[in-house]
Coordinates of C-alpha atoms and ligand atoms in Angstrom, one line a residue:
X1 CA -5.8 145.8 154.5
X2 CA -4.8 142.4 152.6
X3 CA -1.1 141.9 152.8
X4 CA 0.5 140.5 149.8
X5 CA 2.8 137.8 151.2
X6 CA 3.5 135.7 147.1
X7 CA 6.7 135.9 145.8
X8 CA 9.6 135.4 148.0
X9 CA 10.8 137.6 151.0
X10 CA 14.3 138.3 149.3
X11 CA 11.9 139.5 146.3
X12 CA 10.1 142.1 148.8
X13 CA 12.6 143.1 150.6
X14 CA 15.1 143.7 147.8
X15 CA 13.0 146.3 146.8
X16 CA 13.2 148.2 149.5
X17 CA 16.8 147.5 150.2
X18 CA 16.6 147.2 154.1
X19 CA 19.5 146.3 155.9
X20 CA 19.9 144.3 157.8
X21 CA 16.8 141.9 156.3
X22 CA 14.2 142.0 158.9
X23 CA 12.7 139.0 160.7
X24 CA 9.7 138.5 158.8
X25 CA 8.2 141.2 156.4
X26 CA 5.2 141.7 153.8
X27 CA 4.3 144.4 151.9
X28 CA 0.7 145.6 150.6
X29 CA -0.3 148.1 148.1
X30 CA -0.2 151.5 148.8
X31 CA 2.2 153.9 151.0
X32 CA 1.4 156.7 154.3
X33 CA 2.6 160.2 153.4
X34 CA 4.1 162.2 156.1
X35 CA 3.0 165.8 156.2
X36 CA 3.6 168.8 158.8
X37 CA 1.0 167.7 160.6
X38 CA 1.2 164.3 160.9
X39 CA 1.3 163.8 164.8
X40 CA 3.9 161.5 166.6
X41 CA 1.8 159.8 169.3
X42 CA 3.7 158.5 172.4
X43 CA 3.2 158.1 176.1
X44 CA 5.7 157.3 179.5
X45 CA 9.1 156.3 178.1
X46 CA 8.2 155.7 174.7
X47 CA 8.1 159.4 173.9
X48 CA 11.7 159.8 174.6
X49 CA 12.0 157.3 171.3
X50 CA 9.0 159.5 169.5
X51 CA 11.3 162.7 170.3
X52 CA 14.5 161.0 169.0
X53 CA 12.0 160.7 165.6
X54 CA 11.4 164.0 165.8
X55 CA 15.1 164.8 165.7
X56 CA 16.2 162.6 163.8
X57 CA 13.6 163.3 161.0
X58 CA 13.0 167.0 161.4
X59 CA 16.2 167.8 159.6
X60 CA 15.5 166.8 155.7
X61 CA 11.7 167.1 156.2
X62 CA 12.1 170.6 157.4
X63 CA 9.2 170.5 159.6
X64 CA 9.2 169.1 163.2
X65 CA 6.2 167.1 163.5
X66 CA 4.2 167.7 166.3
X67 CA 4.0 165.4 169.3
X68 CA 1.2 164.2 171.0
X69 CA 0.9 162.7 174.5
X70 CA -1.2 159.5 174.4
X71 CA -1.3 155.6 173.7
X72 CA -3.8 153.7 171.1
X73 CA -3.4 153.6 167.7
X74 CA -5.2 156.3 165.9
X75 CA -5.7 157.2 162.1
X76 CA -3.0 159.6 160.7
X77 CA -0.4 159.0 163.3
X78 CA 3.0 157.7 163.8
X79 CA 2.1 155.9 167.3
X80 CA 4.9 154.8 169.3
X81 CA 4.0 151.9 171.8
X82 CA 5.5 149.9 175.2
X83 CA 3.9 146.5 175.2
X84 CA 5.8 144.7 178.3
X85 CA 3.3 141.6 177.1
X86 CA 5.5 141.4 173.3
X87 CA 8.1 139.3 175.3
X88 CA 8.6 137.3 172.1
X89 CA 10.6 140.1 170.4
X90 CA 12.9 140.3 173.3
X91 CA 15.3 143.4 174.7
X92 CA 15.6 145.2 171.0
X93 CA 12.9 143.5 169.0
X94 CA 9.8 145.6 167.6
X95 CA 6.4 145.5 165.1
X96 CA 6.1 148.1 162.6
X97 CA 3.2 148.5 160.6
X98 CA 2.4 151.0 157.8
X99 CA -0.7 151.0 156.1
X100 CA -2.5 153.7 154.1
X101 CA -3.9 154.7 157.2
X102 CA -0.6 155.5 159.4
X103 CA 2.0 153.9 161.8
X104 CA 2.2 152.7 164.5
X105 CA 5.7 151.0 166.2
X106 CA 5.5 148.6 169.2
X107 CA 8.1 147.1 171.1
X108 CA 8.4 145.5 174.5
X109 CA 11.3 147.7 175.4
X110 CA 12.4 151.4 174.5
X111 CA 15.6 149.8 171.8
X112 CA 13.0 148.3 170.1
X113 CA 11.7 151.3 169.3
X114 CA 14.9 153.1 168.3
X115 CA 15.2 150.1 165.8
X116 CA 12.2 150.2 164.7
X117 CA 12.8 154.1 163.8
X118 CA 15.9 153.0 161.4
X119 CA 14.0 150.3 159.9
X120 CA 11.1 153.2 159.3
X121 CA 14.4 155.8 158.0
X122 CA 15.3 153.3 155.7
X123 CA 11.7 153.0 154.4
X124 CA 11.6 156.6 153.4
X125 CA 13.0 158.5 150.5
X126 CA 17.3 158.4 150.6
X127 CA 16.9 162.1 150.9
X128 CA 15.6 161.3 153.9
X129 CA 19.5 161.3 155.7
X130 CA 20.3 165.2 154.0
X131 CA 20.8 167.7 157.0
X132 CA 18.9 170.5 155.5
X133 CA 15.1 170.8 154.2
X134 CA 14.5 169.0 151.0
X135 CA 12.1 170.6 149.1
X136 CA 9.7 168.9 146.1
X137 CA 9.7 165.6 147.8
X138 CA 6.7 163.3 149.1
X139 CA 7.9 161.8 152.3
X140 CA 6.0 158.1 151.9
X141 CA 6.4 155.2 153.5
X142 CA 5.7 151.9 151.7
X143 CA 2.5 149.8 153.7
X144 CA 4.3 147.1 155.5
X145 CA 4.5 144.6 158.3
X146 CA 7.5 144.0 159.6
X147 CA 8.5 141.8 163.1
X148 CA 11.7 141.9 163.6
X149 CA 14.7 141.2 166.7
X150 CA 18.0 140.4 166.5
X151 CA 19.8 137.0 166.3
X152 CA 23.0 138.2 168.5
X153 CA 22.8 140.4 171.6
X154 CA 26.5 142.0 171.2
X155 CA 26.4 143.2 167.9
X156 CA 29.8 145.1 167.7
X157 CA 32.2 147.3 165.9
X158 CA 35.5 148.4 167.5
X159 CA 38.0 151.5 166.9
X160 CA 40.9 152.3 167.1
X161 CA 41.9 155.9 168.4
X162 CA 45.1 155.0 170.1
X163 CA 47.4 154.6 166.7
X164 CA 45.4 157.3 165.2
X165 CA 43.4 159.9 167.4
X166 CA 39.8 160.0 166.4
X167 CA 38.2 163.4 167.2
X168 CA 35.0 163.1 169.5
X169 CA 33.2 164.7 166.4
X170 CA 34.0 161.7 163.9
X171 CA 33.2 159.3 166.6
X172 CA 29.4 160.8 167.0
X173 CA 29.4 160.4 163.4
X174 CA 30.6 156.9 164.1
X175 CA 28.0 155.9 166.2
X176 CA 25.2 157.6 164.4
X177 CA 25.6 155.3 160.9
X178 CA 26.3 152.0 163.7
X179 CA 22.9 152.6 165.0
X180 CA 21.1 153.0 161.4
X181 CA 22.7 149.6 160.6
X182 CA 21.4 147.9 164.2
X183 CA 24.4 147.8 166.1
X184 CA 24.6 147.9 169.8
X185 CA 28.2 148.2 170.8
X186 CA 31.4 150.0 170.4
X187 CA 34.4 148.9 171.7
X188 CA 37.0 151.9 172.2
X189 CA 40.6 150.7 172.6
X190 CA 41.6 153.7 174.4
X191 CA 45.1 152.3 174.8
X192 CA 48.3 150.8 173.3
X193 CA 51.9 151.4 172.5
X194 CA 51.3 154.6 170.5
X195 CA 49.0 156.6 172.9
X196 CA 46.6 156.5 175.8
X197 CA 43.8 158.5 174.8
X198 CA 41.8 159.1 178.4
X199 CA 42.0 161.7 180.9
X200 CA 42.4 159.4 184.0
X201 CA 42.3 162.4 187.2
X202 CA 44.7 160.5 189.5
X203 CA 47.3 160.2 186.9
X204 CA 47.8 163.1 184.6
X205 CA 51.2 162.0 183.3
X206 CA 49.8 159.5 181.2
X207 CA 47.7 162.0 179.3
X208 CA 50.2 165.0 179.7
X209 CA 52.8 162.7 178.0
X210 CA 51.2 159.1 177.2
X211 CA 48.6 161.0 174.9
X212 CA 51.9 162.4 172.3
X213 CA 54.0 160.8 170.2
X214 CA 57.1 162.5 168.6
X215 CA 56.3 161.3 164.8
X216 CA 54.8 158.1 162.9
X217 CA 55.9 155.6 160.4
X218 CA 55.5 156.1 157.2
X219 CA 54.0 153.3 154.9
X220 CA 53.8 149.5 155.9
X221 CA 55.9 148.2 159.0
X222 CA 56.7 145.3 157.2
X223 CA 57.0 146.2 153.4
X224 CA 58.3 149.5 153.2
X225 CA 61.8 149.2 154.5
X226 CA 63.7 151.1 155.8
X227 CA 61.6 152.7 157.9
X228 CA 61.1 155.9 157.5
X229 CA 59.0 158.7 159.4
X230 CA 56.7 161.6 159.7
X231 CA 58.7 164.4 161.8
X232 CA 55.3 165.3 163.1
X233 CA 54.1 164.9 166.2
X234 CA 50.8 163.1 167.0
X235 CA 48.2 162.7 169.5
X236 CA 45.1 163.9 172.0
X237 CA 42.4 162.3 173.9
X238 CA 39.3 162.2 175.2
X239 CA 39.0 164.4 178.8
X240 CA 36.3 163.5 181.0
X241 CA 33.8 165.3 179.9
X242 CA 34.3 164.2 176.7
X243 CA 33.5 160.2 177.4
X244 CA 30.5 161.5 179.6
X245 CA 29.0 162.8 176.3
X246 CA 29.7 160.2 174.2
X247 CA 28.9 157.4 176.5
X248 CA 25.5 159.5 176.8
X249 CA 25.1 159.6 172.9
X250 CA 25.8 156.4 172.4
X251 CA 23.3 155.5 175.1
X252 CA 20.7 157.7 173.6
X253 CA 20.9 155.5 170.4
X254 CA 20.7 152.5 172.2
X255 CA 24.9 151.5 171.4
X256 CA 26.6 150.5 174.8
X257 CA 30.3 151.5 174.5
X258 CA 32.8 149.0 175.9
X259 CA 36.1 150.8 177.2
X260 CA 39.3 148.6 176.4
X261 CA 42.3 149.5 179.0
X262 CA 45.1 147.2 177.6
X263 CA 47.2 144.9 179.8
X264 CA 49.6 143.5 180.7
X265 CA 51.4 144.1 177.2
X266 CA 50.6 147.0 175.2
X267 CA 51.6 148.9 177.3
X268 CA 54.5 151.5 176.5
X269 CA 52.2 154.9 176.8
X270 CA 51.4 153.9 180.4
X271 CA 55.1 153.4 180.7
X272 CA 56.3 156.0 178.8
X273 CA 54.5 158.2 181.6
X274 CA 55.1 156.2 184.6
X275 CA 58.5 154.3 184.4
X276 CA 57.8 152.4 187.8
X277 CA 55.1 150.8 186.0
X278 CA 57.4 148.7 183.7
X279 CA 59.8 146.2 184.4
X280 CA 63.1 148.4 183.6
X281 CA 62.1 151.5 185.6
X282 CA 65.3 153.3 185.3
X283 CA 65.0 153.5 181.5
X284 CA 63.0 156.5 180.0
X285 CA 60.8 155.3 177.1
X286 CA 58.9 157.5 174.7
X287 CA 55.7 156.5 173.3
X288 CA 56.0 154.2 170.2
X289 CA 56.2 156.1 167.0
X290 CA 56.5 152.3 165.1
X291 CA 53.7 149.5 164.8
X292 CA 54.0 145.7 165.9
X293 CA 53.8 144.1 168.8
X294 CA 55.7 145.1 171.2
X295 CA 57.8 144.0 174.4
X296 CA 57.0 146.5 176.6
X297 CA 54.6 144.8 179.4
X298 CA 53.6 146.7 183.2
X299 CA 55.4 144.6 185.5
X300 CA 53.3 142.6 188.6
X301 CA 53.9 144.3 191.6
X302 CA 51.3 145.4 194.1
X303 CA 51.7 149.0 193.1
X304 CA 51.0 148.2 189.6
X305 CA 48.0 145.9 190.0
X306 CA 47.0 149.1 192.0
X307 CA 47.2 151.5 189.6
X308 CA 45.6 149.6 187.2
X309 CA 42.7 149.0 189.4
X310 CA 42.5 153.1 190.5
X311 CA 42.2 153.3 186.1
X312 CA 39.5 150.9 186.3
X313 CA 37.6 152.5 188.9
X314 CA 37.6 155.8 187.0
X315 CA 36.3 153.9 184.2
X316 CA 34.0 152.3 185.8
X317 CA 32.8 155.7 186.4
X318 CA 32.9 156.7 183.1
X319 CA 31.4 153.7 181.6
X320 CA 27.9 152.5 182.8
X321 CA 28.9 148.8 180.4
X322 CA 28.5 145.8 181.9
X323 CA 31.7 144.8 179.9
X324 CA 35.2 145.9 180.6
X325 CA 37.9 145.1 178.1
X326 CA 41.4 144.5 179.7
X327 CA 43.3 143.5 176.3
X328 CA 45.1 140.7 177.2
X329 CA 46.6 140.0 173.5
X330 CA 49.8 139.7 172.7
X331 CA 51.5 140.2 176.3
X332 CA 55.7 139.2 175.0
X333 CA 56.8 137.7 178.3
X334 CA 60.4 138.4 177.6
X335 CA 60.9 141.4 180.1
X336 CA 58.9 138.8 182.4
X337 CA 61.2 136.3 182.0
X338 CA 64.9 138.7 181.9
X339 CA 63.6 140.4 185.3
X340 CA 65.1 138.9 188.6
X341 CA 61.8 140.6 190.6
X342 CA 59.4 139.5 187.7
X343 CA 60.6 136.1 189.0
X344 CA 61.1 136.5 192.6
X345 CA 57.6 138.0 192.5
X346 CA 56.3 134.3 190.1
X347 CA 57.7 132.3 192.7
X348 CA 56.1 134.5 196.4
X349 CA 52.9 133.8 194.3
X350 CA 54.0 130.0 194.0
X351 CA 53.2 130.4 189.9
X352 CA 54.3 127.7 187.7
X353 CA 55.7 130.1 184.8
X354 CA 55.4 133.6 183.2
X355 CA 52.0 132.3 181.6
X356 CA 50.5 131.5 184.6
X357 CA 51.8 134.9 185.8
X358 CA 49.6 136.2 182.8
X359 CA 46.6 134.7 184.5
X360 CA 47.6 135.6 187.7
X361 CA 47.4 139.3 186.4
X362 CA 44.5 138.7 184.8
X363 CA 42.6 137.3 188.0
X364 CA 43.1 140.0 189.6
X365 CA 41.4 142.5 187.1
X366 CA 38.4 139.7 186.7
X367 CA 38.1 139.6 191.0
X368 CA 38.0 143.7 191.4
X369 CA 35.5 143.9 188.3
X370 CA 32.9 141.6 189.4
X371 CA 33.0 143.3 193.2
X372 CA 31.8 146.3 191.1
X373 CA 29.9 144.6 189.7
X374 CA 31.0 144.5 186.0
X375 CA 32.3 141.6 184.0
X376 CA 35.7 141.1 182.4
X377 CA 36.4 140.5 178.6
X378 CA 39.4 140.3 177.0
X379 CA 41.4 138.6 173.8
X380 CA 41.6 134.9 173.5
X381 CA 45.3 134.9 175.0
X382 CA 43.4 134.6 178.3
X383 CA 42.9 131.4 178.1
X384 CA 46.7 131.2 178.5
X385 CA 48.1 130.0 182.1
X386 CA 44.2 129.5 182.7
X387 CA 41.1 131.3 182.4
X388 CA 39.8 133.8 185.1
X389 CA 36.4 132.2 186.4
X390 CA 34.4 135.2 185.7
X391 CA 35.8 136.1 182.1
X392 CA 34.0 136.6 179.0
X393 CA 36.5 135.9 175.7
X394 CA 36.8 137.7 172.2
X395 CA 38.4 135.3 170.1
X396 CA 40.3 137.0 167.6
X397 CA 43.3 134.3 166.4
X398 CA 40.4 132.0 164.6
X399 CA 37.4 130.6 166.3
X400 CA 39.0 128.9 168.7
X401 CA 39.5 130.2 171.9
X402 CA 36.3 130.9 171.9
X403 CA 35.1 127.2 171.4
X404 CA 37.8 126.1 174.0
X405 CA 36.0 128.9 176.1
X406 CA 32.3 128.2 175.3
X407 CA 33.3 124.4 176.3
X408 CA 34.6 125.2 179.8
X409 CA 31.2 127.5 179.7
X410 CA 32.4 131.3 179.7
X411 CA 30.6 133.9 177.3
X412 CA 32.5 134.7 174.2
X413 CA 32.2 137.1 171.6
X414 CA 33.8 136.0 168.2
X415 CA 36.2 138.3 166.3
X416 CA 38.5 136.1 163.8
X417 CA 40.5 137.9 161.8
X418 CA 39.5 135.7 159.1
X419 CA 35.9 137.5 159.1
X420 CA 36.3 140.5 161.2
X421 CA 39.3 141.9 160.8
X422 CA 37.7 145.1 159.0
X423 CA 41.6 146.4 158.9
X424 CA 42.6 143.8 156.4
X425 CA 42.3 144.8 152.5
X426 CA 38.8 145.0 150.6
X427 CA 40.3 143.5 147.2
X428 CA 43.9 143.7 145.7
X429 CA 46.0 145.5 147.8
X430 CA 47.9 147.3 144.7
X431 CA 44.0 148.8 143.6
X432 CA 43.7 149.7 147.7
X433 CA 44.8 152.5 150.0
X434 CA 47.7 151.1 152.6
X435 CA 46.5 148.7 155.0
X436 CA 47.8 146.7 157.5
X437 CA 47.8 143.5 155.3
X438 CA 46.0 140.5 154.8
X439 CA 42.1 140.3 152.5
X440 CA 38.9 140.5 153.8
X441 CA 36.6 141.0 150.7
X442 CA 32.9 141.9 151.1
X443 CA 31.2 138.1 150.8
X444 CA 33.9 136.7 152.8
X445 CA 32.2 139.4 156.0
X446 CA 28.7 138.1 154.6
X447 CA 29.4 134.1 154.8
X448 CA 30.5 134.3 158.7
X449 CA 28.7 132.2 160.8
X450 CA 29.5 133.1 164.4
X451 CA 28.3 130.1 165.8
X452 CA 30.9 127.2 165.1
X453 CA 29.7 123.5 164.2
X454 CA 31.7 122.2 167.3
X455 CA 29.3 123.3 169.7
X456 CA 26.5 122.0 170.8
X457 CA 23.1 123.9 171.5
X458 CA 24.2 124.3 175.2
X459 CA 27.2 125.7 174.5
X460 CA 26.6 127.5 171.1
X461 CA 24.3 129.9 174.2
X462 CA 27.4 131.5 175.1
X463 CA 28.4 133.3 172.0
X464 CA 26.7 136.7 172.5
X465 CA 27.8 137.6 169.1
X466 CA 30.5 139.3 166.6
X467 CA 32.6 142.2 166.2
X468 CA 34.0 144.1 163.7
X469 CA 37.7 145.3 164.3
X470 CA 39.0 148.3 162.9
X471 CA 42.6 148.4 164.2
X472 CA 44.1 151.7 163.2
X473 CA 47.7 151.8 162.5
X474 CA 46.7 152.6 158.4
X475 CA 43.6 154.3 159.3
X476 CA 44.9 158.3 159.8
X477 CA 41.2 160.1 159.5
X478 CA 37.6 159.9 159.3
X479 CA 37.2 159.2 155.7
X480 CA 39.7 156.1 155.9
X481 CA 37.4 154.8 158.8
X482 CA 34.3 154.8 157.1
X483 CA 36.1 153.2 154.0
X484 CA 37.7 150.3 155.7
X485 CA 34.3 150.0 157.6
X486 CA 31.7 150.1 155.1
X487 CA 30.2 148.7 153.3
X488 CA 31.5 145.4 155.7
X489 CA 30.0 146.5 158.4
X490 CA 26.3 146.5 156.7
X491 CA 27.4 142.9 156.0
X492 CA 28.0 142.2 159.5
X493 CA 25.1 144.0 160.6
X494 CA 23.4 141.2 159.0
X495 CA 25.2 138.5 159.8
X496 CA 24.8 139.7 163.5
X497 CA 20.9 140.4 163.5
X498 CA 19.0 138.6 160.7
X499 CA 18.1 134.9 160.9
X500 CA 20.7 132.6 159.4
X501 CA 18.4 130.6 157.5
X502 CA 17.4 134.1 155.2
X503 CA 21.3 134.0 154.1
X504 CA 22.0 134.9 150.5
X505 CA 24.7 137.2 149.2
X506 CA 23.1 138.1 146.0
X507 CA 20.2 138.8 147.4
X508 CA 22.2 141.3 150.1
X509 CA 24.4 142.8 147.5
X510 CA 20.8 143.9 145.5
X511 CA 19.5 145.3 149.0
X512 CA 22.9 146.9 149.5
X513 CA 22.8 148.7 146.6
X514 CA 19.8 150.4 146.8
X515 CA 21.2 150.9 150.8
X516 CA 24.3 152.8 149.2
X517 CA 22.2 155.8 147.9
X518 CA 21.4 156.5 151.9
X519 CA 25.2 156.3 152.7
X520 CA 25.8 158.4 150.2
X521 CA 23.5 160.8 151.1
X522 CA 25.0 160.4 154.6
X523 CA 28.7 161.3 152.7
X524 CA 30.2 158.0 154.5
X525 CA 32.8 157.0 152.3
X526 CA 32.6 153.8 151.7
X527 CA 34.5 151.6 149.1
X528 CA 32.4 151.1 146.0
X529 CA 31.4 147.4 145.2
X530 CA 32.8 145.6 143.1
X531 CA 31.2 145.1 139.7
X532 CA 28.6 142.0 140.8
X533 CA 30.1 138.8 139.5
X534 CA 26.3 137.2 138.8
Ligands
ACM601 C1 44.7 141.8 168.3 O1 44.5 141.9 167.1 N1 45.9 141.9 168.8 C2 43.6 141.5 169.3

């Protein structure tokens, strides 16, 4: 079969509105209809990816098609193939080729192959993502070669449940339209201020009373004065059981979730159910009902760092991730500085100051997670008081604290608020629903380049990637998620898989509209695009 490969890729590709834009792709006449007995052909561990198809297809189609133990390409089949010797497309890359003939999907390793099944979803008919049979349709698959591996290894989104619960359900949900768009990580920020959303068995306070709050602003912290609030209380979390099955889900679709446990600041749930924990134990806090930062930080004693590391170890349990997130941001040392233990305790460890306390802290969360064996991340005020040798950094105030920590030759993960911050408004804030502030229009996402000029090759090998925050103070439900998430996130996507030198926004925003009619099958509610200024 001659491929056609005249006419430019953005041309080819634009018709078939695949995002994120693969590697390298032609097309040739002709399509491969799937029928009820077209057989899915797999063998050792690539038939737990050719049963995910099954699954994943069987729905719309109405028809499971059948599966079919063995390896070889053969005529009329969907043939899923491990080839250890396709090193070249590394961890997640994978072939696909359709001809008139049928499929057949190789990858070196099994996430290639779960790739490789979005790219193939997105091939198919839109009414390909409906949840019951479809009838009247032809279920074709345009003739193509695709080779395609990401640019980025941590390919991220994070949420938010602690301001605003998420239900386990909407996270599922969550996770399933990441994966169809290529990501490979979630971040949960499981707690903060307003709530501590999981079960931890050796401390039930801190879901028996950390996981409530009494009420919640209304409106915008800073613009809507005076405050005003709900009356109704808020909360819930995730029990054990409950991260086992996500952290499985996740897994199945080839999404690692990173667990965020915030310290030393952010901490008023903790200490809302614990008093000891802070540094004013005989006061009785509630859990925040207000947004901001606030001063509430765990004080340094032994028993504290002890708790913190007993949390950890539960989930450590939890959480197979290489990756712990600690927080880190936004730690006010004032409590630090107005307790006469806080500094006893800076001056018994022969610190310099409250920042180098900070580190301190810090050190001791980065020592106990790499004897486990994991490996500590947190937000760019890390850096302060000095940076734990074994720390990876998300740089979120700009680019850089993760250049200063590329330089010094730690991992980073960029997350600027310029081009990440997924919480900030879409377009003008009096056309938007409440947000936390700030603007973060579509193109803005699409022209992020996570690898800053001031790095050299050496050092440009230590940004694993981007993330997408969405922080959730304004974001109350479901529906608000997926609006404040997409459509930026399929501009992400892109910017954290496809090559850089492929980059061009009109040539996205043509793919992403043909992309829309899947999400909308899908019901995500995203916010429409603005009408295209070219
Ligand atoms: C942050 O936005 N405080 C990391």
């Amino acid at each position: 079969m001659p491929y056609s490969t005249s006419g430019n890729r953005e041309e080819h590709t634009a018709n078939l509105g695949l995002i994120p834009q693969p590697v390298e792709m032609r097309t040739a006449p002709g399509v491969f209809t799937i029928t009820p007995q077209t057989p899915l052909v797999a063998t050792g561990e690539a038939l737990a990816e050719a049963r995910m198809a099954q699954d994943t297809l069987a729905p719309a189609m109405g028809f499971r098609l059948p599966l079919i133990e063995g390896d070889g390409p053969r005529n009329g089949a969907i043939v899923w193939l491990l080839d250890e010797t396709l090193t070249e497309l590394g961890d997640e890359g994978y072939r696909l080729d359709v001809t008139t003939e049928g499929v057949v999907i190789r990858a070196p390793k099994r996430a290639g192959l779960f790739f490789g099944l979005q790219t193939m979803r997105q091939l198919l008919p839109p009414a390909i993502f409906r949840q019951a049979r479809v009838e009247g349709i032809e279920w074709t698959l345009p003739c193509v070669s695709i080779t395609d591996y990401p640019r980025f290894q941590w390919r991220g989104l994070m949420v938010d449940p602690a301001r605003h619960f998420i239900p386990k359900s909407a996270l599922l949900r969550f996770i399933d339209v990441m994966a169809l768009h290529k990501f490979n990580t979630l971040q949960l920020h499981l707690t903060d201020d307003q709530g501590w959303r999981i079960e931890i068995r050796k401390y039930p306070k801190l879901t028996e009373i950390g996981a409530w709050r009494d009420e919640t602003l209304i409106g915008n912290l800073l613009h809507d004065t005076p405050h005003k609030f709900d009356g109704r209380p808020h909360g819930g979390y995730y029990t054990q059981d409950d991260i086992r099955e996500i952290v499985r889900y996740a897994a199945d679709r080839h999404v690692t979730v990173v667990p965020e446990i915030e310290m030393p600041g952010h901490a008023r749930a903790a200490i809302a159910s614990y008093p000891e924990l802070g540094c004013n134990p005989d006061q009785r806090l509630s859990v925040r009902t207000i947004w901001g930062v606030c001063q509430d930080i765990f004080n340094p004693s032994d028993e504290t760092i002890a708790f913190l590391q007993d949390v950890l170890v539960e989930v450590m349990e939890l959480f197979p991730s290489t990756f712990i997130h600690i927080g880190g941001d936004e730690a006010v040392k004032d409590q630090w500085k107005a307790s006469e233990s806080v500094q006893a305790r800076i001056r018994e460890l022969g610190l310099e100051d409250e920042e180098e306390l900070q580190s301190w802290f810090i050190r001791q969360m980065d020592d106990f997670l790499t004897r486990h064996g994991r490996r500590l991340i947190g937000w760019d005020e890390i850096l302060q008081g000095g940076l734990a040798p074994g720390a990876t950094v998300m740089s979120w105030r700009g680019m850089d604290g993760g250049i200063a920590a590329a330089r010094k030759g730690h991992d980073v993960v960029m997350a600027p608020t310029s081009h990440t911050y997924f919480d900030y408004y879409q377009g003008p804030p009096e056309d938007e629903p409440l947000a936390w502030g700030g603007l973060l229009p579509l193109e803005t996402v699409y022209d992020f380049e996570p690898i800053p000029e001031e790095l050299d090759k050496e050092q440009s090998r230590h940004i694993l990637g981007a993330q997408g925050q969405l922080w959730g103070e304004y974001i109350p439900d479901e529906r608000q998620l997926e609006y404040m998430a997409y459509p930026r996130a399929c501009a992400l996507a892109e910017v954290v898989w496809s090559p850089k030198e492929g980059r061009d926004y009109d040539g996205f925003r043509q793919r992403l509209e043909r992309h829309l009619e899947r999400l909308k099958v899908l019901d995500v509610n995203y916010r429409p695009l603005d009408p295209a200024s070219r």
